[in-house]
């Protein structure tokens, strides 16, 4: 994904700050400006003004900051322009990584800028720029903002410090994105129990390391394996959190004859190969519940391996004529919906799982069953084909195949109610609110950018929260929304009421596994991927 890039950043900047072509603010009154000859730090980032396309400027001994897309949002500011309202600058819940806007040409010491004209407001207060002792300026088609005490301290509540040796330091009050620059970006990464986990490929070997999130640059080898199994170099790995435990997953061999390997990583970094095969599994107090998902499919594929035992001690769960943990499509092809896809959940001594008669022509397809772990007996709960389900509190939530709508029932399957009239691609529950995404079409399409809705007792029809949502997940007390290409922001974080907590300017490739804050693979400068962390 390359939402912005160099060309996007410039054109998007002009649209957001100066208006569309032909609508740019009128500027006049050339003034002489200089490039700072002292260090300037913005939220801890040293600005390289010598080789910056949009350098900081000095006018009448006051430092000016460019209101580029990234610079403004780095400082927690949002800018907009319209013919009627003119330029509006306001403090918002926005953030960005630092972008250097590096240029191949070195800047001169002295330039000319222009005093901006037209309506200007800061935090909703009108500014008469002609009468300002330190007016807003325009330089290289970008608006520049003065770092005076009035604006930086009084209006935006920034920490503002000057030191003869260290120069000027500005620290804004908005959330900051930490660039974890030391992590390689060509494979998966994770944050777990105070350590970053990452992979380095060396020849025919993948080496998995961890490094402390704070206080050290050293790295510790956690796990290593051969990536050449006769099917090319299989370098890709994924990290995932299962019930607050970090797992590493990778594939060995071909699509049919090969298998997946699941490695459990303890908080102290000890890595143990726990499972191998095509399967979904859940760790319980009684042992490991496993739904085999290899091909060809088979009935009786759900079992419990008692704690401390191997697979030879596995005990079958459910009915022998049923196949569990897989979704069966209309043409009888088998589609796995394991992991977080909504095929299996364990609560206490019961496993809740999607099950189908096998062969598929002989009975129920994709119904929800409750199976007791002690005696293995099965009880049908939802007698309809279900694409995915989850359990929140004491309720079952599920999407039916027949209409792709969201339903809710008690844990025993009673008191079913339909919650949406539109097809649902994703859903989650936070507090008393139900969140779901829908593309609005007749068929739910998880790959198509959707709209995010909130549903509760006060608004049973569903309130539209966001458009152009690419994916959603719940991380702690935040709803993490990766935005599609039609959105100016790459990610938006919401709280359990649906209110926006933070908008992140960077384009986001994907959300990474993390047990603290939000860790993402994001676009950095020139479209290169980087790792960002926000609390």
Short mmCIF file of N, CA and C in Angstrom, two decimals, residues 358-526:
data_model
loop_
_atom_site.label_atom_id
_atom_site.label_comp_id
_atom_site.label_asym_id
_atom_site.label_seq_id
_atom_site.Cartn_x
_atom_site.Cartn_y
_atom_site.Cartn_z
N UNK A 358 -20.87 -35.01 7.96
CA UNK A 358 -19.96 -35.38 6.88
C UNK A 358 -20.21 -36.81 6.43
N UNK A 359 -20.42 -37.02 5.11
CA UNK A 359 -20.34 -36.06 4.00
C UNK A 359 -21.41 -34.95 4.13
N UNK A 360 -21.16 -33.79 3.49
CA UNK A 360 -22.04 -32.63 3.68
C UNK A 360 -23.48 -32.83 3.23
N UNK A 361 -23.73 -33.80 2.40
CA UNK A 361 -25.09 -34.02 1.88
C UNK A 361 -25.98 -34.78 2.86
N UNK A 362 -25.46 -35.14 4.03
CA UNK A 362 -26.21 -36.03 4.92
C UNK A 362 -26.91 -35.34 6.08
N UNK A 363 -26.77 -34.01 6.22
CA UNK A 363 -27.43 -33.38 7.36
C UNK A 363 -27.03 -31.94 7.55
N UNK A 364 -26.96 -31.54 8.82
CA UNK A 364 -26.73 -30.15 9.20
C UNK A 364 -25.40 -29.63 8.68
N UNK A 365 -25.41 -28.35 8.28
CA UNK A 365 -24.19 -27.69 7.84
C UNK A 365 -23.96 -26.45 8.68
N UNK A 366 -22.74 -26.32 9.25
CA UNK A 366 -22.29 -25.10 9.92
C UNK A 366 -23.19 -24.67 11.07
N UNK A 367 -23.72 -25.63 11.80
CA UNK A 367 -24.50 -25.31 12.99
C UNK A 367 -23.55 -25.11 14.18
N UNK A 368 -24.05 -24.46 15.25
CA UNK A 368 -23.24 -24.25 16.45
C UNK A 368 -23.60 -25.30 17.49
N UNK A 369 -22.57 -25.94 18.05
CA UNK A 369 -22.75 -26.99 19.06
C UNK A 369 -21.97 -26.63 20.32
N UNK A 370 -22.48 -27.12 21.44
CA UNK A 370 -21.74 -27.07 22.70
C UNK A 370 -21.36 -28.50 23.06
N UNK A 371 -20.06 -28.72 23.29
CA UNK A 371 -19.58 -30.07 23.59
C UNK A 371 -18.88 -30.05 24.94
N UNK A 372 -19.31 -30.93 25.83
CA UNK A 372 -18.75 -30.99 27.17
C UNK A 372 -17.39 -31.70 27.13
N UNK A 373 -16.38 -31.08 27.75
CA UNK A 373 -15.03 -31.65 27.69
C UNK A 373 -14.89 -32.90 28.56
N UNK A 374 -15.71 -33.03 29.58
CA UNK A 374 -15.58 -34.19 30.48
C UNK A 374 -16.10 -35.47 29.84
N UNK A 375 -17.30 -35.39 29.24
CA UNK A 375 -17.90 -36.61 28.68
C UNK A 375 -17.96 -36.60 27.16
N UNK A 376 -17.61 -35.48 26.52
CA UNK A 376 -17.58 -35.43 25.06
C UNK A 376 -18.92 -35.33 24.39
N UNK A 377 -20.01 -35.16 25.16
CA UNK A 377 -21.35 -35.13 24.58
C UNK A 377 -21.64 -33.79 23.94
N UNK A 378 -22.44 -33.84 22.86
CA UNK A 378 -22.72 -32.66 22.04
C UNK A 378 -24.17 -32.24 22.18
N UNK A 379 -24.40 -30.91 22.24
CA UNK A 379 -25.74 -30.34 22.30
C UNK A 379 -25.86 -29.29 21.20
N UNK A 380 -26.83 -29.40 20.28
CA UNK A 380 -27.00 -28.38 19.24
C UNK A 380 -27.57 -27.09 19.84
N UNK A 381 -27.02 -25.94 19.42
CA UNK A 381 -27.47 -24.65 19.93
C UNK A 381 -28.15 -23.80 18.87
N UNK A 382 -27.56 -23.69 17.69
CA UNK A 382 -28.12 -22.88 16.61
C UNK A 382 -28.28 -23.78 15.39
N UNK A 383 -29.53 -24.02 15.02
CA UNK A 383 -29.82 -24.92 13.90
C UNK A 383 -29.96 -24.14 12.60
N UNK A 384 -28.94 -23.41 12.26
CA UNK A 384 -28.88 -22.66 11.00
C UNK A 384 -27.42 -22.58 10.60
N UNK A 385 -27.18 -22.43 9.31
CA UNK A 385 -25.80 -22.34 8.83
C UNK A 385 -25.20 -21.00 9.26
N UNK A 386 -24.06 -21.06 9.94
CA UNK A 386 -23.42 -19.89 10.52
C UNK A 386 -22.03 -19.72 9.92
N UNK A 387 -21.71 -18.50 9.50
CA UNK A 387 -20.39 -18.25 8.94
C UNK A 387 -19.32 -18.09 10.00
N UNK A 388 -19.63 -17.40 11.08
CA UNK A 388 -18.71 -17.21 12.19
C UNK A 388 -19.51 -16.84 13.43
N UNK A 389 -18.91 -17.10 14.59
CA UNK A 389 -19.58 -16.72 15.83
C UNK A 389 -18.54 -16.31 16.86
N UNK A 390 -18.98 -15.56 17.84
CA UNK A 390 -18.15 -15.20 18.99
C UNK A 390 -19.03 -15.19 20.23
N UNK A 391 -18.38 -15.24 21.36
CA UNK A 391 -19.10 -15.20 22.64
C UNK A 391 -18.63 -13.97 23.41
N UNK A 392 -19.59 -13.14 23.79
CA UNK A 392 -19.32 -11.97 24.62
C UNK A 392 -20.25 -12.04 25.82
N UNK A 393 -19.66 -12.05 27.02
CA UNK A 393 -20.48 -12.16 28.22
C UNK A 393 -21.23 -13.48 28.23
N UNK A 394 -22.55 -13.40 28.37
CA UNK A 394 -23.38 -14.61 28.42
C UNK A 394 -24.19 -14.78 27.14
N UNK A 395 -23.70 -14.25 26.02
CA UNK A 395 -24.46 -14.31 24.77
C UNK A 395 -23.61 -14.84 23.62
N UNK A 396 -24.30 -15.53 22.72
CA UNK A 396 -23.73 -15.94 21.44
C UNK A 396 -24.05 -14.88 20.39
N UNK A 397 -23.05 -14.49 19.63
CA UNK A 397 -23.25 -13.59 18.49
C UNK A 397 -22.77 -14.33 17.25
N UNK A 398 -23.57 -14.29 16.18
CA UNK A 398 -23.20 -15.07 15.00
C UNK A 398 -23.79 -14.45 13.74
N UNK A 399 -23.13 -14.74 12.62
CA UNK A 399 -23.58 -14.28 11.30
C UNK A 399 -24.12 -15.49 10.55
N UNK A 400 -25.38 -15.40 10.15
CA UNK A 400 -25.99 -16.50 9.40
C UNK A 400 -25.62 -16.43 7.92
N UNK A 401 -25.42 -17.59 7.32
CA UNK A 401 -25.07 -17.64 5.91
C UNK A 401 -26.22 -17.19 5.01
N UNK A 402 -27.46 -17.41 5.44
CA UNK A 402 -28.60 -17.15 4.57
C UNK A 402 -28.78 -15.68 4.24
N UNK A 403 -28.44 -14.78 5.17
CA UNK A 403 -28.63 -13.35 4.91
C UNK A 403 -27.43 -12.50 5.31
N UNK A 404 -26.37 -13.15 5.88
CA UNK A 404 -25.16 -12.46 6.34
C UNK A 404 -25.45 -11.42 7.41
N UNK A 405 -26.62 -11.50 8.05
CA UNK A 405 -26.97 -10.57 9.12
C UNK A 405 -26.43 -11.09 10.46
N UNK A 406 -26.34 -10.18 11.42
CA UNK A 406 -25.83 -10.52 12.75
C UNK A 406 -26.99 -10.87 13.68
N UNK A 407 -26.82 -11.95 14.45
CA UNK A 407 -27.83 -12.42 15.39
C UNK A 407 -27.21 -12.57 16.79
N UNK A 408 -28.11 -12.58 17.78
CA UNK A 408 -27.67 -12.82 19.16
C UNK A 408 -28.63 -13.81 19.81
N UNK A 409 -28.07 -14.69 20.69
CA UNK A 409 -28.88 -15.64 21.45
C UNK A 409 -28.21 -15.88 22.79
N UNK A 410 -28.97 -16.51 23.70
CA UNK A 410 -28.37 -16.93 24.96
C UNK A 410 -27.35 -18.04 24.68
N UNK A 411 -26.51 -18.34 25.67
CA UNK A 411 -25.50 -19.37 25.46
C UNK A 411 -26.10 -20.75 25.20
N UNK A 412 -27.35 -20.95 25.57
CA UNK A 412 -28.00 -22.23 25.27
C UNK A 412 -28.75 -22.20 23.94
N UNK A 413 -28.62 -21.09 23.20
CA UNK A 413 -29.24 -20.99 21.88
C UNK A 413 -30.64 -20.43 21.88
N UNK A 414 -31.19 -20.13 23.03
CA UNK A 414 -32.56 -19.62 23.10
C UNK A 414 -32.59 -18.10 22.94
N UNK A 415 -33.83 -17.58 22.75
CA UNK A 415 -34.07 -16.13 22.66
C UNK A 415 -33.25 -15.47 21.55
N UNK A 416 -33.28 -16.09 20.40
CA UNK A 416 -32.54 -15.53 19.26
C UNK A 416 -33.19 -14.22 18.80
N UNK A 417 -32.36 -13.23 18.45
CA UNK A 417 -32.85 -11.98 17.89
C UNK A 417 -31.92 -11.54 16.77
N UNK A 418 -32.52 -10.95 15.74
CA UNK A 418 -31.74 -10.43 14.62
C UNK A 418 -31.32 -8.99 14.95
N UNK A 419 -30.03 -8.69 14.81
CA UNK A 419 -29.51 -7.40 15.22
C UNK A 419 -29.32 -6.43 14.07
N UNK A 420 -29.10 -6.90 12.86
CA UNK A 420 -28.85 -6.01 11.72
C UNK A 420 -29.71 -6.41 10.53
N UNK A 421 -30.04 -5.42 9.71
CA UNK A 421 -30.75 -5.68 8.47
C UNK A 421 -29.80 -5.76 7.28
N UNK A 422 -28.55 -5.41 7.49
CA UNK A 422 -27.57 -5.40 6.41
C UNK A 422 -26.53 -6.49 6.63
N UNK A 423 -25.86 -6.92 5.57
CA UNK A 423 -24.84 -7.96 5.72
C UNK A 423 -23.65 -7.45 6.52
N UNK A 424 -23.11 -8.30 7.38
CA UNK A 424 -22.04 -7.93 8.30
C UNK A 424 -20.78 -8.71 7.94
N UNK A 425 -19.65 -7.99 7.87
CA UNK A 425 -18.37 -8.63 7.58
C UNK A 425 -17.59 -8.93 8.86
N UNK A 426 -17.63 -7.98 9.83
CA UNK A 426 -16.93 -8.13 11.11
C UNK A 426 -17.82 -7.58 12.21
N UNK A 427 -17.67 -8.14 13.42
CA UNK A 427 -18.42 -7.60 14.55
C UNK A 427 -17.63 -7.81 15.84
N UNK A 428 -17.91 -6.98 16.83
CA UNK A 428 -17.31 -7.09 18.14
C UNK A 428 -18.16 -6.37 19.16
N UNK A 429 -17.98 -6.68 20.43
CA UNK A 429 -18.77 -6.08 21.50
C UNK A 429 -17.82 -5.47 22.52
N UNK A 430 -18.08 -4.20 22.88
CA UNK A 430 -17.33 -3.52 23.93
C UNK A 430 -18.34 -2.87 24.86
N UNK A 431 -18.34 -3.29 26.12
CA UNK A 431 -19.33 -2.78 27.06
C UNK A 431 -20.73 -3.13 26.62
N UNK A 432 -21.60 -2.11 26.51
CA UNK A 432 -22.97 -2.33 26.09
C UNK A 432 -23.16 -2.11 24.59
N UNK A 433 -22.08 -1.81 23.89
CA UNK A 433 -22.19 -1.46 22.47
C UNK A 433 -21.73 -2.59 21.56
N UNK A 434 -22.45 -2.74 20.46
CA UNK A 434 -22.10 -3.71 19.43
C UNK A 434 -21.57 -2.93 18.23
N UNK A 435 -20.39 -3.28 17.77
CA UNK A 435 -19.79 -2.65 16.60
C UNK A 435 -19.76 -3.66 15.46
N UNK A 436 -20.04 -3.19 14.26
CA UNK A 436 -19.97 -4.10 13.12
C UNK A 436 -19.66 -3.30 11.86
N UNK A 437 -19.15 -4.01 10.85
CA UNK A 437 -18.85 -3.38 9.57
C UNK A 437 -19.74 -3.98 8.50
N UNK A 438 -20.10 -3.14 7.53
CA UNK A 438 -20.92 -3.57 6.41
C UNK A 438 -20.57 -2.73 5.19
N UNK A 439 -20.47 -3.39 4.05
CA UNK A 439 -20.23 -2.66 2.80
C UNK A 439 -21.52 -2.11 2.22
N UNK A 440 -22.67 -2.52 2.78
CA UNK A 440 -23.96 -2.05 2.29
C UNK A 440 -24.48 -2.80 1.10
N UNK A 441 -23.67 -3.71 0.54
CA UNK A 441 -24.11 -4.49 -0.62
C UNK A 441 -24.92 -5.68 -0.13
N UNK A 442 -25.46 -6.42 -1.07
CA UNK A 442 -26.32 -7.55 -0.71
C UNK A 442 -25.54 -8.72 -0.16
N UNK A 443 -24.21 -8.74 -0.39
CA UNK A 443 -23.37 -9.82 0.10
C UNK A 443 -22.20 -9.21 0.85
N UNK A 444 -21.94 -9.70 2.06
CA UNK A 444 -20.81 -9.19 2.84
C UNK A 444 -19.51 -9.58 2.17
N UNK A 445 -18.60 -8.61 2.03
CA UNK A 445 -17.31 -8.85 1.38
C UNK A 445 -16.21 -8.30 2.29
N UNK A 446 -15.50 -9.19 3.03
CA UNK A 446 -14.48 -8.73 3.96
C UNK A 446 -13.33 -7.98 3.29
N UNK A 447 -13.13 -8.18 1.97
CA UNK A 447 -12.04 -7.53 1.27
C UNK A 447 -12.39 -6.13 0.79
N UNK A 448 -13.65 -5.78 0.81
CA UNK A 448 -14.08 -4.47 0.32
C UNK A 448 -14.15 -3.48 1.47
N UNK A 449 -13.64 -2.23 1.29
CA UNK A 449 -13.77 -1.23 2.35
C UNK A 449 -15.23 -1.08 2.77
N UNK A 450 -15.43 -1.03 4.08
CA UNK A 450 -16.78 -1.04 4.63
C UNK A 450 -17.02 0.21 5.46
N UNK A 451 -18.22 0.29 6.01
CA UNK A 451 -18.56 1.32 6.98
C UNK A 451 -18.66 0.67 8.35
N UNK A 452 -18.25 1.41 9.37
CA UNK A 452 -18.32 0.92 10.74
C UNK A 452 -19.55 1.50 11.43
N UNK A 453 -20.31 0.62 12.06
CA UNK A 453 -21.55 1.02 12.73
C UNK A 453 -21.49 0.65 14.21
N UNK A 454 -22.25 1.40 15.00
CA UNK A 454 -22.45 1.11 16.41
C UNK A 454 -23.92 0.86 16.65
N UNK A 455 -24.22 -0.15 17.47
CA UNK A 455 -25.62 -0.48 17.78
C UNK A 455 -25.75 -0.65 19.28
N UNK A 456 -26.74 0.03 19.86
CA UNK A 456 -27.07 -0.18 21.27
C UNK A 456 -28.55 0.03 21.47
N UNK A 457 -29.00 -0.02 22.74
CA UNK A 457 -30.43 0.08 23.00
C UNK A 457 -31.03 1.41 22.61
N UNK A 458 -30.22 2.49 22.71
CA UNK A 458 -30.74 3.81 22.37
C UNK A 458 -30.85 4.02 20.86
N UNK A 459 -30.03 3.33 20.11
CA UNK A 459 -30.02 3.49 18.65
C UNK A 459 -30.01 2.10 18.00
N UNK A 460 -31.13 1.42 18.05
CA UNK A 460 -31.17 0.02 17.56
C UNK A 460 -30.91 -0.11 16.08
N UNK A 461 -31.06 0.98 15.29
CA UNK A 461 -30.86 0.85 13.85
C UNK A 461 -29.39 0.88 13.48
N UNK A 462 -28.52 1.31 14.37
CA UNK A 462 -27.10 1.36 14.08
C UNK A 462 -26.66 2.75 13.65
N UNK A 463 -25.65 3.30 14.31
CA UNK A 463 -25.13 4.62 14.01
C UNK A 463 -23.88 4.47 13.15
N UNK A 464 -23.81 5.20 12.05
CA UNK A 464 -22.63 5.17 11.20
C UNK A 464 -21.50 5.95 11.89
N UNK A 465 -20.38 5.29 12.11
CA UNK A 465 -19.24 5.93 12.76
C UNK A 465 -18.16 6.34 11.77
N UNK A 466 -17.78 5.42 10.88
CA UNK A 466 -16.70 5.67 9.95
C UNK A 466 -17.01 5.07 8.59
N UNK A 467 -16.51 5.72 7.54
CA UNK A 467 -16.55 5.15 6.20
C UNK A 467 -15.15 4.70 5.80
N UNK A 468 -15.07 3.93 4.72
CA UNK A 468 -13.79 3.48 4.14
C UNK A 468 -12.93 2.73 5.15
N UNK A 469 -13.54 1.80 5.88
CA UNK A 469 -12.82 0.99 6.86
C UNK A 469 -12.35 -0.29 6.18
N UNK A 470 -11.06 -0.56 6.28
CA UNK A 470 -10.49 -1.75 5.65
C UNK A 470 -10.55 -2.96 6.57
N UNK A 471 -10.24 -2.76 7.85
CA UNK A 471 -10.30 -3.85 8.83
C UNK A 471 -10.47 -3.27 10.22
N UNK A 472 -11.01 -4.09 11.13
CA UNK A 472 -11.26 -3.66 12.50
C UNK A 472 -10.89 -4.79 13.44
N UNK A 473 -10.34 -4.44 14.59
CA UNK A 473 -10.15 -5.41 15.65
C UNK A 473 -10.17 -4.69 17.00
N UNK A 474 -10.43 -5.46 18.05
CA UNK A 474 -10.43 -4.91 19.40
C UNK A 474 -9.08 -5.19 20.03
N UNK A 475 -8.44 -4.15 20.55
CA UNK A 475 -7.16 -4.29 21.25
C UNK A 475 -7.28 -3.61 22.59
N UNK A 476 -7.44 -4.41 23.64
CA UNK A 476 -7.63 -3.83 24.98
C UNK A 476 -8.92 -3.06 25.04
N UNK A 477 -8.84 -1.77 25.39
CA UNK A 477 -10.02 -0.93 25.47
C UNK A 477 -10.17 -0.03 24.25
N UNK A 478 -9.57 -0.42 23.14
CA UNK A 478 -9.62 0.38 21.92
C UNK A 478 -10.14 -0.44 20.74
N UNK A 479 -10.87 0.24 19.89
CA UNK A 479 -11.30 -0.32 18.62
C UNK A 479 -10.31 0.19 17.57
N UNK A 480 -9.58 -0.70 16.96
CA UNK A 480 -8.50 -0.33 16.03
C UNK A 480 -9.00 -0.50 14.60
N UNK A 481 -9.14 0.62 13.89
CA UNK A 481 -9.70 0.62 12.54
C UNK A 481 -8.61 1.00 11.54
N UNK A 482 -8.23 0.08 10.68
CA UNK A 482 -7.33 0.37 9.57
C UNK A 482 -8.18 0.90 8.43
N UNK A 483 -7.83 2.06 7.93
CA UNK A 483 -8.67 2.74 6.96
C UNK A 483 -8.24 2.42 5.52
N UNK A 484 -9.21 2.49 4.60
CA UNK A 484 -8.96 2.22 3.20
C UNK A 484 -8.39 3.44 2.49
N UNK A 485 -8.14 3.29 1.19
CA UNK A 485 -7.50 4.34 0.40
C UNK A 485 -8.32 5.62 0.33
N UNK A 486 -9.63 5.54 0.49
CA UNK A 486 -10.48 6.73 0.38
C UNK A 486 -10.44 7.60 1.63
N UNK A 487 -9.82 7.11 2.68
CA UNK A 487 -9.73 7.89 3.91
C UNK A 487 -8.40 8.64 3.94
N UNK A 488 -8.38 9.90 4.41
CA UNK A 488 -7.11 10.61 4.51
C UNK A 488 -6.19 10.05 5.58
N UNK A 489 -6.76 9.36 6.58
CA UNK A 489 -5.96 8.80 7.65
C UNK A 489 -5.77 7.30 7.45
N UNK A 490 -4.64 6.80 7.96
CA UNK A 490 -4.35 5.38 7.83
C UNK A 490 -5.00 4.53 8.89
N UNK A 491 -5.23 5.11 10.08
CA UNK A 491 -5.83 4.36 11.19
C UNK A 491 -6.58 5.31 12.10
N UNK A 492 -7.68 4.81 12.66
CA UNK A 492 -8.43 5.57 13.66
C UNK A 492 -8.70 4.65 14.85
N UNK A 493 -8.45 5.16 16.06
CA UNK A 493 -8.70 4.42 17.29
C UNK A 493 -9.92 5.00 17.98
N UNK A 494 -10.85 4.12 18.37
CA UNK A 494 -12.08 4.54 19.03
C UNK A 494 -12.16 3.91 20.41
N UNK A 495 -12.90 4.55 21.33
CA UNK A 495 -13.12 3.95 22.64
C UNK A 495 -14.41 3.14 22.61
N UNK A 496 -14.82 2.61 23.78
CA UNK A 496 -15.98 1.71 23.80
C UNK A 496 -17.30 2.43 23.58
N UNK A 497 -17.28 3.77 23.54
CA UNK A 497 -18.50 4.51 23.22
C UNK A 497 -18.57 4.85 21.73
N UNK A 498 -17.51 4.56 21.00
CA UNK A 498 -17.47 4.90 19.58
C UNK A 498 -16.84 6.24 19.29
N UNK A 499 -16.35 6.93 20.31
CA UNK A 499 -15.70 8.23 20.11
C UNK A 499 -14.27 8.03 19.62
N UNK A 500 -13.84 8.91 18.73
CA UNK A 500 -12.49 8.82 18.19
C UNK A 500 -11.49 9.28 19.24
N UNK A 501 -10.54 8.43 19.55
CA UNK A 501 -9.49 8.73 20.51
C UNK A 501 -8.26 9.28 19.81
N UNK A 502 -7.95 8.75 18.61
CA UNK A 502 -6.75 9.17 17.90
C UNK A 502 -6.88 8.81 16.42
N UNK A 503 -6.43 9.73 15.55
CA UNK A 503 -6.32 9.47 14.12
C UNK A 503 -4.85 9.52 13.75
N UNK A 504 -4.38 8.48 13.06
CA UNK A 504 -2.97 8.34 12.72
C UNK A 504 -2.78 8.64 11.24
N UNK A 505 -1.84 9.54 10.94
CA UNK A 505 -1.67 10.03 9.57
C UNK A 505 -1.05 8.99 8.65
N UNK A 506 -0.17 8.15 9.17
CA UNK A 506 0.55 7.20 8.31
C UNK A 506 -0.36 6.17 7.70
N UNK A 507 -0.05 5.74 6.48
CA UNK A 507 -0.72 4.59 5.90
C UNK A 507 -0.33 3.33 6.66
N UNK A 508 -1.30 2.46 6.92
CA UNK A 508 -1.07 1.26 7.73
C UNK A 508 -1.20 0.02 6.85
N UNK A 509 -0.17 -0.81 6.87
CA UNK A 509 -0.25 -2.07 6.13
C UNK A 509 -1.02 -3.12 6.91
N UNK A 510 -0.69 -3.28 8.20
CA UNK A 510 -1.42 -4.24 9.02
C UNK A 510 -1.12 -3.98 10.49
N UNK A 511 -1.99 -4.53 11.35
CA UNK A 511 -1.81 -4.45 12.79
C UNK A 511 -1.03 -5.68 13.23
N UNK A 512 -0.02 -5.48 14.07
CA UNK A 512 0.84 -6.57 14.54
C UNK A 512 0.40 -7.03 15.92
N UNK A 513 0.81 -8.25 16.28
CA UNK A 513 0.45 -8.81 17.59
C UNK A 513 1.12 -8.00 18.69
N UNK A 514 0.34 -7.63 19.70
CA UNK A 514 0.87 -6.84 20.81
C UNK A 514 -0.02 -7.02 22.03
N UNK A 515 0.61 -7.18 23.19
CA UNK A 515 -0.16 -7.26 24.44
C UNK A 515 -0.17 -5.93 25.17
N UNK A 516 0.34 -4.89 24.50
CA UNK A 516 0.36 -3.55 25.09
C UNK A 516 0.24 -2.52 23.98
N UNK A 517 -0.64 -1.53 24.14
CA UNK A 517 -0.79 -0.51 23.12
C UNK A 517 -1.15 -1.09 21.76
N UNK A 518 -0.77 -0.36 20.71
CA UNK A 518 -1.04 -0.79 19.34
C UNK A 518 0.27 -0.77 18.57
N UNK A 519 0.63 -1.90 17.98
CA UNK A 519 1.83 -2.05 17.17
C UNK A 519 1.41 -2.29 15.73
N UNK A 520 1.97 -1.51 14.80
CA UNK A 520 1.54 -1.62 13.41
C UNK A 520 2.73 -1.61 12.47
N UNK A 521 2.54 -2.22 11.30
CA UNK A 521 3.44 -2.05 10.17
C UNK A 521 2.90 -0.89 9.36
N UNK A 522 3.68 0.17 9.24
CA UNK A 522 3.19 1.41 8.65
C UNK A 522 4.12 1.91 7.56
N UNK A 523 3.58 2.83 6.76
CA UNK A 523 4.38 3.48 5.73
C UNK A 523 5.25 4.56 6.37
N UNK A 524 6.53 4.52 6.04
CA UNK A 524 7.43 5.58 6.45
C UNK A 524 7.72 6.47 5.27
N UNK A 525 8.93 7.01 5.22
CA UNK A 525 9.30 7.89 4.12
C UNK A 525 9.48 7.09 2.84
N UNK A 526 9.10 7.71 1.71
CA UNK A 526 9.23 7.11 0.38
C UNK A 526 8.54 5.76 0.29
#
